[in-house]
Amino acid sequence: MNINEAQRVGEVIEASTTDFTAQCYELYQLPPLGSLVRTRDADVELYGIVYQATTTSFDPGRRPIARGKDEVSEEAIYQANPQLAKLLKSEFSTLVVGHRSDGGLHHYLPPQPARIHGFVYLCPPDEVREFSQSFSFLDILVNARLPVATDELIAATLRRMSGVHEDRRRFLVAAGKELAILFSQDFNQFRAVLERIRA
Amino acid sequence: MTQEKPDRLGVVTSGFLNKGVEVKLDSSVSVEDLAVGQYVTIEGQKQRFFGMITDIGLGVIDPQIPLSPPDTTDSFASEVMAGTTTYGILYVVPYLTIGGEVTSLLEGPQPVKTIPGHFSRVNLASERDIELVFGKEDKERFWVGNPLDMETKLCLNLEEMIKRSNGIFGKSGTGKTFLTRILLIGMLQQRQAVNLVFDMHSEYGWAGTSERGPAVKGLKQLFPDKVAVFTLDEESSRRRKVSTDFVVRIGYDEITPEDIAILRTTLNLTELAVEAAYQLRKSLGKNWLRQVVESSDEEIEDKLKDASIHESTFQSLKRGLGIIGRLGFVSKQAPEDAVKRILDCLTQGINVVLEFGRYREISAYLLVANMLSRRIYAHYQQQMERAIAEGDDAMKPTPLVITIEEAHRFLNPEVAGRTIFGTIAREMRKYNVTLLVIDQRPSGIDEEVMSQMGTKITCLLDNERDVDSVLAGVSGRSALKSVLARLAPKQQALVFGHAVPMPVAFQPREYGSAESYRYFTAGEAETVKQAEQDIEELWQ
């Protein structure tokens, strides 16, 4: 597959203005924490950052039980119980951080939330590079109330994004400077992020 | 006006006209690359400002940062934090507006009356800006040195400068003599004024000493036609192989009680003894001093009774006058009138340097400088008054600049009222006579005299009182103080006043190499050439 071709990773099953949740087609085929994904609502392409992923049972009433007592490997459990792949599902939640409409890329919320059953793609390096030309989206990350620690999410995002830039360190320093201003009231949190993105 | 590649430093964040503005440095600029005394331009919305860095600081946005500083080995963290959470601050005092406004476009830099707005861009001043402010070398402006760390020439407006009395200050060994020599050459070159230099240490006339190497040339060697060296000590001059033009002798009859009065502390006389001198002058006439020194006590006793002078007072006076009588250049009768010879030279536009040779004691210097200046000044005064009465500007004498060293001895509050120098300093240019005062203890000089000085040039001073007295009355004093305190102990000086549009720290131009001599006399050769050309044209 071409490296710059967007890889489809799932389908939107829940959406709001600020975030959307998608289910993976294959169990455990989750995009990594902090990766940039894209979906579409009519003419608007929405960009999101993966902030959380879960793998749970389809039926909330039926929790998985331990099955590997007599098996030699974890793989063997799945081979012995082929129904498991159909009883479990992998989902990931993303925070909407921008959109593309009328040919322009905007680092703020789109007018409409994502559509249910919209396909979700993992953005290829070129698209990530284009999106991370501006750091305005960091403001959305800093201010979001999420079940994961903000500093963890910001660090993971920047680490991933830095991978597609030629001068990784320069990118991280520039991002760090942006964060310094966003975290001007909370030096400790700023330091925590810095620790995690240290180039 | 646009600059090709301005070195952007940061933006204005706050400030007052009085105290100067605060500039937040861009993260790409390191405080270590900047220095107090450097020039910056600030791009306001309507005006461009020209100012000087007076202080540099470090700031943090969160008070917690200094409490838990980041790991210094972590270059990433410091790089990220530089310019964001931690940043450099400049304190800049705007002095002038250049361009932008109509008046400053037409008349050149104007003093500031306001400050630039928030977030105005601050750039390092370009060579072109500095040239715009300090001017190019021309007929009126004389290249005296270079602003610190810069290639641009700093030019003093000598025409403006000699209109008032000026001062050169600095601790011993900071380069006052070199600076004075350069200024004197400037005045000689520009023919703006004639100079009379009371050269206490024989540094200016023929040759001067240099701490760095061989002796440097004096004025006479550079401008043989325009300088006459007078000496008080023929022997010393001969020993130093100086060709002198005249040997100054002073007759007893030339010394007046006024001359004695300013020597009071030096000669250790009482107030009464000085008073007695006036009385004796009155009763004994012009030759009073000779009579006092030479006549025996009995001979003069009657006169003392008449003038009701106490015996002990008289003895005190006699002892003091004895010191003067023993000076080698004082004789019963001067063979020729020194003042007349000096005036002859000055009228012809020839500058006079009076060497003191071995008479380096302050009493000799005070006596001679005061006495001669008083009479020369009187002559100038008459000439000027005549010119005013006749309404003829051509009759006005050429401006005269008298250079005195150890000025606090002439101009201290106690004697400033009595010495001729006090009068000259206060009356300024009314009679076309001004002073160039050289001193290492400016705090000893009368405040009133200091306040009348037009341009002050000061090398390093570290006594608080001296610094205060030099900077008294200057706007942005505290800022200048920090610049002054950081001058190098040698060959750096701060100039402010009428001759420059704003205070500037500078490095005096080089003096002592063959090249420098050539440059200093280059103007001379050109004028000669010009004169020859003029004459030729006249005949055609």
XYZ file of C-alpha atoms in Angstrom:
739
model
C 0.000 0.000 0.000
C 1.232 3.502 -0.772
C 2.481 5.147 2.357
C 0.561 8.303 1.528
C -2.726 6.526 0.966
C -5.157 6.981 3.825
C -5.805 3.735 5.674
C -9.406 3.106 6.666
C -9.544 2.204 10.343
C -13.211 2.246 11.277
C -16.706 3.733 11.134
C -18.313 6.446 13.212
C -20.856 5.052 15.676
C -21.336 8.050 17.943
C -20.746 11.731 17.250
C -21.013 15.147 18.842
C -19.666 18.582 17.963
C -16.520 18.090 19.981
C -15.749 14.409 19.469
C -16.754 11.183 17.727
C -16.360 7.510 18.475
C -15.628 4.930 15.835
C -15.659 1.191 15.824
C -12.841 -0.772 14.203
C -13.670 -3.304 11.482
C -11.206 -5.768 12.932
C -10.709 -6.476 16.588
C -7.614 -4.681 17.920
C -7.033 -2.749 14.664
C -6.926 0.475 16.655
C -5.163 3.674 15.572
C -2.499 4.638 18.145
C -3.104 7.178 20.885
C -2.589 10.707 19.627
C -2.844 9.853 15.946
C -4.643 12.111 13.510
C -7.708 10.621 11.844
C -10.187 12.021 9.387
C -13.863 11.475 8.600
C -16.395 13.340 6.514
C -19.723 15.073 6.882
C -21.023 15.993 3.437
C -18.517 18.549 2.088
C -16.645 18.974 5.325
C -13.755 16.768 6.315
C -13.315 16.507 10.060
C -10.001 15.921 11.748
C -9.741 14.246 15.106
C -7.078 13.140 17.493
C -7.444 9.696 19.042
C -7.623 10.176 22.775
C -9.023 6.889 23.972
C -9.502 3.327 22.742
C -11.454 0.462 24.276
C -12.066 -3.205 23.542
C -15.229 -4.518 25.194
C -17.893 -7.123 24.826
C -20.749 -6.438 22.359
C -23.274 -7.284 25.007
C -22.630 -5.066 28.027
C -24.305 -7.743 30.173
C -21.870 -10.474 29.149
C -18.375 -9.894 30.381
C -15.571 -12.014 28.939
C -14.331 -14.738 31.181
C -10.837 -16.203 31.598
C -10.387 -19.104 29.205
C -6.682 -19.830 28.953
C -6.114 -22.129 31.863
C -5.308 -25.173 29.695
C -3.900 -23.296 26.707
C -0.175 -22.899 26.056
C -0.358 -19.448 24.442
C -2.696 -16.472 24.264
C -3.013 -17.034 20.524
C -4.289 -20.523 21.168
C -7.254 -19.138 23.167
C -8.490 -17.215 20.123
C -7.920 -20.227 17.870
C -9.860 -22.484 20.200
C -12.710 -19.955 20.504
C -13.247 -18.406 17.027
C -16.516 -16.828 18.238
C -14.539 -14.399 20.419
C -13.704 -12.114 17.475
C -17.436 -11.734 16.898
C -18.335 -11.137 20.531
C -15.754 -8.442 21.167
C -15.385 -5.021 19.609
C -12.622 -2.402 19.472
C -13.635 1.263 19.580
C -11.741 4.518 19.715
C -12.753 8.041 20.598
C -11.377 11.135 18.952
C -11.419 14.782 19.832
C -12.352 16.987 16.890
C -9.476 19.452 16.389
C -10.171 20.928 12.992
C -11.767 20.556 9.623
C -11.278 21.208 5.972
C -13.990 23.067 4.106
C -14.066 25.203 0.983
C -10.549 24.053 0.252
C -9.121 25.522 3.453
C -7.759 23.805 6.523
C -9.088 25.196 9.790
C -7.813 24.419 13.240
C -11.096 24.959 15.000
C -14.416 23.121 15.393
C -16.532 22.344 12.297
C -20.102 23.597 11.990
C -21.565 20.055 12.113
C -20.547 16.915 13.962
C -19.409 13.779 12.083
C -22.006 11.503 10.489
C -22.775 8.108 11.887
C -21.333 5.393 9.679
C -18.863 7.839 8.228
C -15.645 6.060 7.365
C -12.659 6.961 9.491
C -9.199 7.105 7.933
C -5.797 7.305 9.545
C -4.119 10.383 8.034
C -1.003 9.661 5.971
C 2.275 11.518 6.725
C 1.711 14.240 4.127
C -1.629 15.146 5.597
C -0.239 15.098 9.143
C 2.570 17.388 8.035
C 0.084 19.766 6.483
C -2.164 19.748 9.523
C 0.695 20.325 11.958
C 1.937 23.449 10.181
C -0.083 25.340 12.752
C -0.275 24.631 16.458
C -3.646 26.284 17.043
C -5.190 22.839 17.615
C -3.124 22.492 20.805
C -5.435 24.978 22.441
C -8.359 22.553 21.962
C -6.343 19.719 23.488
C -5.255 21.805 26.464
C -8.785 22.882 27.272
C -10.629 19.596 26.658
C -12.032 17.647 29.603
C -11.110 14.085 28.822
C -10.891 10.812 30.697
C -7.169 10.683 29.907
C -4.608 13.112 31.317
C -4.249 16.101 28.983
C -0.461 16.148 29.227
C -0.326 12.470 28.205
C -2.505 13.095 25.185
C -0.644 16.237 24.076
C 2.703 14.485 24.434
C 1.512 11.441 22.471
C 0.110 13.660 19.712
C 3.276 15.706 19.372
C 5.486 12.623 19.465
C 3.534 11.090 16.617
C 3.389 14.279 14.586
C 7.105 14.936 15.035
C 7.767 11.610 13.312
C 6.623 12.952 9.967
C 8.732 16.104 10.129
C 12.225 16.151 8.767
C 13.625 18.210 11.600
C 11.946 16.485 14.488
C 13.614 18.555 17.171
C 12.750 21.828 15.537
C 9.143 20.813 15.344
C 9.064 19.833 19.001
C 10.784 23.029 20.128
C 8.272 25.108 18.195
C 5.398 23.097 19.686
C 6.964 23.457 23.123
C 7.050 27.200 22.765
C 3.361 27.230 21.873
C 2.627 25.089 24.917
C 4.678 27.369 27.134
C 2.185 30.115 26.412
C -0.874 27.855 26.765
C 0.402 26.520 30.066
C 1.586 29.882 31.339
C -0.530 29.440 34.441
C 0.573 25.893 35.143
C 4.279 25.427 34.990
C 4.182 21.913 36.433
C 1.905 20.573 33.753
C 4.020 22.254 31.092
C 7.057 20.571 32.523
C 5.292 17.206 32.516
C 4.565 17.545 28.788
C 8.124 18.631 28.084
C 9.414 15.564 29.887
C 7.305 13.389 27.630
C 8.228 14.934 24.314
C 11.926 15.480 25.017
C 13.664 15.207 21.692
C 12.261 54.821 5.868
C 12.773 51.176 5.346
C 15.731 49.134 6.317
C 16.951 46.250 4.300
C 17.508 43.724 7.021
C 16.651 45.019 10.440
C 17.957 43.024 13.364
C 14.715 42.561 15.199
C 15.140 42.372 18.938
C 11.623 42.277 20.331
C 8.582 44.370 21.076
C 7.765 47.185 23.473
C 5.581 45.923 26.292
C 5.368 48.796 28.752
C 7.071 51.970 29.807
C 7.139 55.641 30.624
C 8.776 58.588 28.934
C 10.604 59.336 32.163
C 11.960 55.921 32.883
C 12.157 54.482 29.406
C 10.327 51.560 27.857
C 10.500 47.867 28.573
C 11.115 45.552 25.642
C 10.433 41.832 25.645
C 13.146 40.109 23.691
C 12.303 37.640 20.957
C 13.251 34.082 21.744
C 15.831 34.072 18.979
C 17.752 36.933 20.587
C 20.124 36.178 23.411
C 20.650 38.747 26.124
C 24.319 37.882 25.947
C 24.563 39.364 22.463
C 23.419 42.752 23.663
C 25.157 45.395 25.687
C 24.183 48.414 27.697
C 24.829 51.518 25.617
C 23.864 49.979 22.291
C 21.433 51.816 20.062
C 18.051 50.636 18.960
C 15.302 51.983 16.792
C 11.663 51.529 17.683
C 9.099 51.490 14.926
C 6.118 53.311 16.345
C 2.932 53.670 14.345
C 3.617 57.241 13.307
C 7.184 57.875 14.336
C 10.501 56.129 14.473
C 12.307 56.395 17.751
C 16.000 56.217 18.404
C 17.051 55.072 21.839
C 19.750 53.502 23.898
C 19.751 50.265 25.880
C 20.216 51.258 29.487
C 19.606 47.978 31.257
C 19.112 44.330 30.483
C 17.129 41.874 32.565
C 15.633 38.389 32.735
C 11.961 37.699 33.221
C 9.745 34.663 33.877
C 6.006 34.368 33.332
C 5.390 32.053 36.264
C 6.805 32.771 39.704
C 7.246 29.052 40.153
C 9.913 28.779 37.491
C 12.736 30.299 39.525
C 11.736 28.029 42.411
C 12.095 24.835 40.409
C 14.457 25.558 37.574
C 14.680 23.002 34.779
C 17.607 20.666 34.467
C 20.426 22.749 33.003
C 21.819 19.795 31.107
C 18.533 19.510 29.239
C 19.079 21.722 26.233
C 15.639 20.917 24.871
C 13.810 22.354 27.854
C 15.934 25.484 27.886
C 15.456 25.941 24.180
C 11.702 25.634 24.507
C 11.557 27.948 27.482
C 13.801 30.620 26.018
C 11.651 33.502 24.950
C 8.416 31.964 26.197
C 8.260 31.155 29.879
C 11.658 32.714 30.412
C 12.601 35.745 28.392
C 15.024 38.614 28.177
C 14.013 42.176 28.926
C 15.623 45.333 27.602
C 15.188 48.719 29.137
C 15.427 51.319 26.439
C 15.362 55.075 26.824
C 14.109 56.721 23.634
C 16.017 59.947 23.031
C 15.131 61.070 19.546
C 12.599 60.682 16.821
C 14.090 60.083 13.427
C 11.939 60.308 10.354
C 8.208 59.773 10.380
C 7.319 63.190 11.680
C 7.474 66.239 9.459
C 9.861 68.219 11.653
C 12.283 65.379 12.103
C 12.240 64.739 8.376
C 13.035 68.346 7.664
C 15.280 69.233 10.553
C 16.815 65.931 11.431
C 16.450 64.041 14.709
C 14.228 65.697 17.302
C 14.121 65.118 21.051
C 11.328 62.754 22.042
C 8.156 64.016 23.592
C 6.326 60.716 23.737
C 7.002 57.007 23.614
C 6.172 54.315 21.061
C 2.924 52.373 21.483
C 2.436 48.857 22.763
C 4.128 46.101 20.782
C 6.092 48.466 18.588
C 8.908 46.591 16.958
C 12.389 47.164 18.323
C 15.400 46.749 16.057
C 19.070 47.130 16.564
C 19.978 50.493 15.054
C 21.596 50.173 11.683
C 24.785 51.973 10.773
C 22.648 54.223 8.609
C 20.420 55.227 11.515
C 23.412 56.017 13.649
C 24.952 58.064 10.904
C 21.700 59.932 10.571
C 21.807 60.779 14.258
C 25.465 61.500 14.848
C 26.116 63.001 11.488
C 28.844 62.742 8.953
C 32.213 64.353 9.193
C 31.997 67.795 7.621
C 32.979 71.386 8.218
C 31.205 71.664 11.509
C 31.401 68.097 12.681
C 34.536 66.470 13.830
C 35.023 62.724 14.034
C 35.938 62.093 17.637
C 35.539 58.332 17.889
C 33.158 55.467 17.323
C 30.087 54.541 19.337
C 30.900 51.438 21.375
C 30.928 48.221 19.365
C 30.193 50.027 16.139
C 31.966 51.048 13.007
C 30.040 54.262 12.496
C 31.763 57.546 13.162
C 30.641 59.674 16.057
C 30.935 63.309 15.085
C 30.785 66.250 17.469
C 29.325 69.514 16.349
C 32.291 71.688 17.243
C 30.637 74.915 16.226
C 27.906 74.219 18.727
C 30.412 72.972 21.265
C 32.659 76.012 21.479
C 29.735 78.312 22.064
C 29.738 77.155 25.646
C 32.204 75.961 28.214
C 32.805 72.253 28.184
C 34.256 69.653 30.483
C 36.266 66.480 30.167
C 36.178 64.315 33.246
C 37.466 60.944 34.323
C 39.670 59.240 36.818
C 43.391 59.547 36.440
C 44.644 57.312 33.632
C 41.329 56.918 31.834
C 42.394 58.825 28.743
C 41.391 62.426 29.446
C 44.586 63.781 27.961
C 44.194 61.780 24.768
C 40.630 62.923 24.398
C 41.571 66.527 25.013
C 44.313 66.311 22.438
C 41.890 64.938 19.874
C 39.393 67.694 20.626
C 42.057 70.371 20.389
C 43.124 69.005 17.034
C 39.497 69.078 15.966
C 39.218 72.732 16.845
C 42.496 73.456 15.079
C 41.399 71.569 12.017
C 38.027 73.188 11.808
C 39.392 76.666 12.585
C 36.367 77.332 14.687
C 38.313 78.849 17.532
C 41.762 79.582 18.817
C 43.019 77.744 21.858
C 45.015 78.725 24.845
C 46.157 75.619 26.672
C 47.603 75.746 30.146
C 49.602 72.603 29.799
C 50.498 71.569 33.331
C 52.306 68.365 32.432
C 53.706 69.463 29.069
C 51.538 66.980 27.206
C 50.034 68.960 24.373
C 52.636 71.284 22.908
C 55.383 69.268 21.362
C 55.027 65.660 22.443
C 52.932 63.720 24.912
C 53.511 60.527 26.794
C 51.606 57.389 25.982
C 51.139 54.513 28.365
C 51.332 52.116 25.480
C 54.588 53.005 23.888
C 56.699 55.814 22.544
C 55.786 59.454 22.921
C 52.985 60.721 20.729
C 53.141 63.878 18.697
C 51.826 67.101 20.198
C 49.966 69.874 18.436
C 53.024 71.763 17.321
C 54.404 68.771 15.442
C 51.147 68.287 13.586
C 50.316 71.908 12.906
C 53.624 73.796 13.055
C 52.150 76.949 11.516
C 49.181 77.134 13.743
C 50.617 76.411 17.154
C 53.022 78.379 19.291
C 54.584 76.743 22.327
C 55.209 79.095 25.218
C 57.133 77.892 28.214
C 57.659 78.883 31.798
C 60.653 76.631 32.138
C 63.120 77.108 29.343
C 65.534 74.508 30.689
C 62.982 71.733 30.767
C 61.841 72.583 27.254
C 65.392 72.536 25.991
C 66.028 69.229 27.711
C 62.985 67.749 25.985
C 64.197 69.243 22.705
C 61.083 71.331 22.292
C 61.420 74.376 20.119
C 59.634 77.045 22.068
C 58.394 80.317 20.702
C 58.507 82.367 23.847
C 59.681 82.109 27.421
C 57.124 83.506 29.794
C 58.370 85.571 32.702
C 56.089 87.195 35.192
C 56.957 90.400 36.941
C 56.045 91.100 40.551
C 53.999 94.032 39.419
C 51.735 91.820 37.355
C 50.473 89.882 40.344
C 47.394 91.306 42.032
C 45.701 90.530 45.330
C 43.012 88.687 43.344
C 45.650 86.226 42.257
C 46.676 85.737 45.836
C 43.076 85.237 46.905
C 42.586 82.107 44.836
C 45.850 80.707 46.143
C 44.646 81.101 49.712
C 44.244 77.421 50.490
C 47.255 76.362 48.445
C 49.509 78.872 50.186
C 47.829 78.201 53.509
C 46.878 81.843 54.082
C 44.250 83.128 56.432
C 41.300 85.194 55.252
C 42.833 88.145 57.051
C 46.107 87.720 55.209
C 44.268 87.896 51.898
C 42.446 90.967 53.116
C 45.809 92.452 54.047
C 47.067 91.865 50.518
C 44.276 94.079 49.151
C 45.095 96.775 51.689
C 48.786 96.633 50.895
C 48.092 96.903 47.209
C 46.098 100.001 47.955
C 48.718 101.659 50.086
C 51.872 100.439 48.355
C 50.720 100.652 44.783
C 51.499 98.467 41.816
C 54.796 97.268 43.211
C 53.274 96.074 46.467
C 54.391 92.476 46.152
C 58.002 93.280 45.574
C 57.997 95.609 48.534
C 56.432 93.039 50.802
C 58.821 90.292 49.801
C 61.994 92.326 49.654
C 61.684 95.041 52.233
C 62.675 94.384 55.775
C 60.059 94.287 58.507
C 61.097 97.660 59.915
C 60.639 99.398 56.629
C 57.120 98.305 56.252
C 56.062 98.578 59.856
C 54.702 102.074 59.508
C 52.616 101.138 56.596
C 51.179 98.235 58.538
C 50.145 100.538 61.298
C 48.425 102.830 58.830
C 46.543 99.968 57.289
C 45.933 98.404 60.691
C 47.299 95.047 59.666
C 48.319 92.779 62.456
C 51.919 91.683 62.600
C 51.109 87.959 62.502
C 48.755 88.413 59.560
C 51.484 90.201 57.707
C 53.995 87.480 58.453
C 51.559 84.867 57.206
C 51.087 86.832 53.997
C 54.799 87.409 53.606
C 55.524 83.718 53.980
C 52.916 82.889 51.356
C 54.170 85.519 48.959
C 57.686 84.235 49.546
C 56.640 80.952 47.973
C 55.490 82.819 44.880
C 58.674 84.905 44.844
C 60.764 81.761 44.803
C 59.101 80.436 41.635
C 61.733 80.586 38.913
C 59.606 82.372 36.387
C 58.668 85.227 38.669
C 61.085 88.083 38.422
C 61.247 91.659 39.542
C 60.410 92.900 36.136
C 59.235 90.825 33.216
C 61.438 91.432 30.155
C 58.462 91.309 27.851
C 54.752 91.314 28.370
C 53.668 87.670 28.070
C 49.999 88.574 27.776
C 50.684 90.786 24.813
C 52.633 88.047 23.062
C 49.866 85.547 23.691
C 47.240 87.960 22.424
C 49.322 88.660 19.339
C 49.360 84.986 18.558
C 45.682 84.491 19.256
C 44.683 87.423 17.075
C 46.632 85.907 14.213
C 44.766 82.671 14.725
C 47.757 80.907 16.221
C 46.987 78.570 19.092
C 49.074 78.885 22.204
C 50.218 76.057 24.451
C 51.869 77.173 27.649
C 54.131 74.503 29.089
C 54.850 74.574 32.773
C 57.959 72.407 32.677
C 59.148 71.670 36.174
C 56.667 74.031 37.808
C 54.119 71.370 38.336
C 53.051 72.521 41.740
C 49.489 73.639 41.817
C 50.281 77.095 43.168
C 52.325 77.968 40.078
C 49.613 76.620 37.785
C 46.833 78.447 39.561
C 48.729 81.687 39.661
C 49.809 81.746 36.041
C 46.630 80.405 34.513
C 44.438 82.760 36.464
C 46.602 85.789 35.966
C 47.072 85.401 32.251
C 43.480 84.413 31.597
C 42.187 87.362 33.540
C 44.072 89.820 31.421
C 43.348 88.059 28.179
C 39.693 87.911 29.054
C 39.708 91.627 29.857
C 41.139 92.295 26.440
C 38.521 90.150 24.758
C 35.824 91.858 26.724
C 36.971 95.277 25.546
C 37.256 94.166 21.988
C 33.847 92.583 22.057
C 32.220 95.621 23.613
C 33.820 97.805 21.003
C 32.546 95.542 18.263
C 29.049 95.632 19.684
C 29.172 99.415 20.057
C 30.295 99.790 16.455
C 27.829 97.182 15.339
C 30.580 95.515 13.350
C 30.661 91.750 13.502
C 34.015 91.610 11.787
C 35.579 93.339 14.754
C 34.563 90.566 17.085
C 37.557 88.548 18.229
C 37.896 84.910 17.131
C 36.315 82.673 19.737
C 38.874 81.636 22.319
C 38.861 78.356 24.185
C 40.967 78.223 27.301
C 41.954 74.727 28.398
C 42.660 74.232 32.081
C 43.600 71.115 33.965
C 42.908 70.351 37.616
C 39.875 72.516 37.152
C 38.398 71.895 40.572
C 41.171 74.000 42.022
C 39.950 77.023 40.046
C 36.301 76.298 40.132
C 35.579 74.955 43.587
C 32.709 76.697 45.331
C 35.100 78.649 47.522
C 37.059 80.338 44.762
C 34.807 79.986 41.720
C 33.335 83.383 42.493
C 36.742 84.968 42.558
C 38.685 83.377 39.744
C 38.357 84.537 36.203
C 37.425 80.991 35.236
C 34.333 81.133 37.381
C 33.311 84.254 35.493
C 34.062 82.766 32.091
C 32.174 79.598 32.899
C 29.131 81.535 33.989
C 29.097 84.317 31.429
C 29.579 81.814 28.696
C 30.092 83.065 25.245
C 29.122 86.678 25.745
C 32.672 87.729 25.139
C 33.665 84.864 22.856
C 35.741 83.164 25.533
C 34.890 79.686 26.762
C 36.605 77.030 28.831
C 37.599 73.481 28.233
C 37.804 72.105 31.724
C 39.728 68.932 32.444
C 39.309 67.389 35.820
C 39.343 64.179 37.787
C 37.226 65.375 40.706
C 34.147 66.949 39.137
C 32.410 66.903 42.506
C 34.881 69.563 43.586
C 33.625 71.963 40.963
C 31.017 74.551 41.832
C 27.527 73.345 40.967
C 26.650 76.546 39.197
C 29.692 76.223 36.962
C 28.906 72.579 36.217
C 25.359 73.448 35.284
C 26.540 75.984 32.718
C 28.706 73.556 30.810
C 27.447 72.836 27.331
C 28.999 69.504 26.556
C 30.466 67.074 29.007
C 32.652 64.164 28.102
C 33.353 61.763 30.851
C 35.604 58.738 31.052
C 35.178 56.195 33.840
C 34.336 57.692 37.227
C 33.677 55.505 40.212
C 33.168 57.937 42.994
C 29.453 58.308 43.604
C 29.697 62.048 44.202
C 31.719 62.623 41.049
C 29.249 60.662 38.983
C 26.334 62.587 40.466
C 27.901 65.938 39.837
C 28.737 65.152 36.229
C 25.260 63.845 35.486
C 23.385 66.484 37.478
C 20.470 67.872 35.539
C 20.678 65.416 32.654
C 17.446 63.683 31.738
C 17.548 59.910 32.105
C 20.242 60.296 34.710
C 19.911 56.958 36.414
C 20.072 55.197 33.078
C 23.211 57.066 32.082
C 24.695 56.242 35.433
C 24.614 52.553 34.638
C 26.245 53.207 31.272
C 28.915 55.357 32.851
C 29.676 52.819 35.536
C 30.254 50.155 32.911
C 32.721 52.041 30.771
C 36.041 50.292 30.371
C 38.745 51.842 32.520
C 40.538 53.033 29.428
C 39.651 54.638 26.146
C 35.937 54.706 26.537
C 33.923 57.770 27.297
C 30.392 59.070 27.516
C 29.512 62.354 25.867
C 26.359 64.360 26.293
C 25.244 67.926 25.857
C 25.020 70.420 23.035
C 27.569 68.903 20.701
C 25.675 65.634 20.340
C 21.959 65.037 19.807
C 21.854 62.433 22.588
C 24.190 60.890 25.147
C 26.540 58.382 23.606
C 29.220 56.074 24.918
C 32.128 55.939 22.535
C 35.655 54.882 21.947
C 37.923 57.797 21.045
C 39.581 57.480 17.674
C 43.075 56.200 17.459
C 45.865 58.637 18.125
C 49.584 57.993 17.931
C 50.112 55.995 14.760
C 51.577 57.486 11.612
C 48.278 56.861 9.894
C 46.306 58.728 12.510
C 48.620 61.738 12.186
C 48.154 61.693 8.467
C 44.416 61.638 8.893
C 44.431 64.444 11.428
C 46.483 66.671 9.174
C 44.742 65.632 5.960
C 42.144 68.364 6.333
C 44.968 70.808 6.724
C 46.588 69.870 3.426
C 43.245 70.176 1.713
C 42.634 73.669 3.013
C 46.067 74.735 1.874
C 45.346 73.283 -1.539
C 41.990 75.029 -1.611
C 43.588 78.334 -0.670
C 46.171 77.961 -3.413
C 43.441 77.192 -5.869
C 41.459 80.219 -4.766
C 44.466 82.456 -5.246
C 45.086 81.033 -8.671
C 41.477 81.624 -9.662
C 41.800 85.194 -8.444
C 44.605 85.838 -10.899
C 42.863 84.322 -13.851
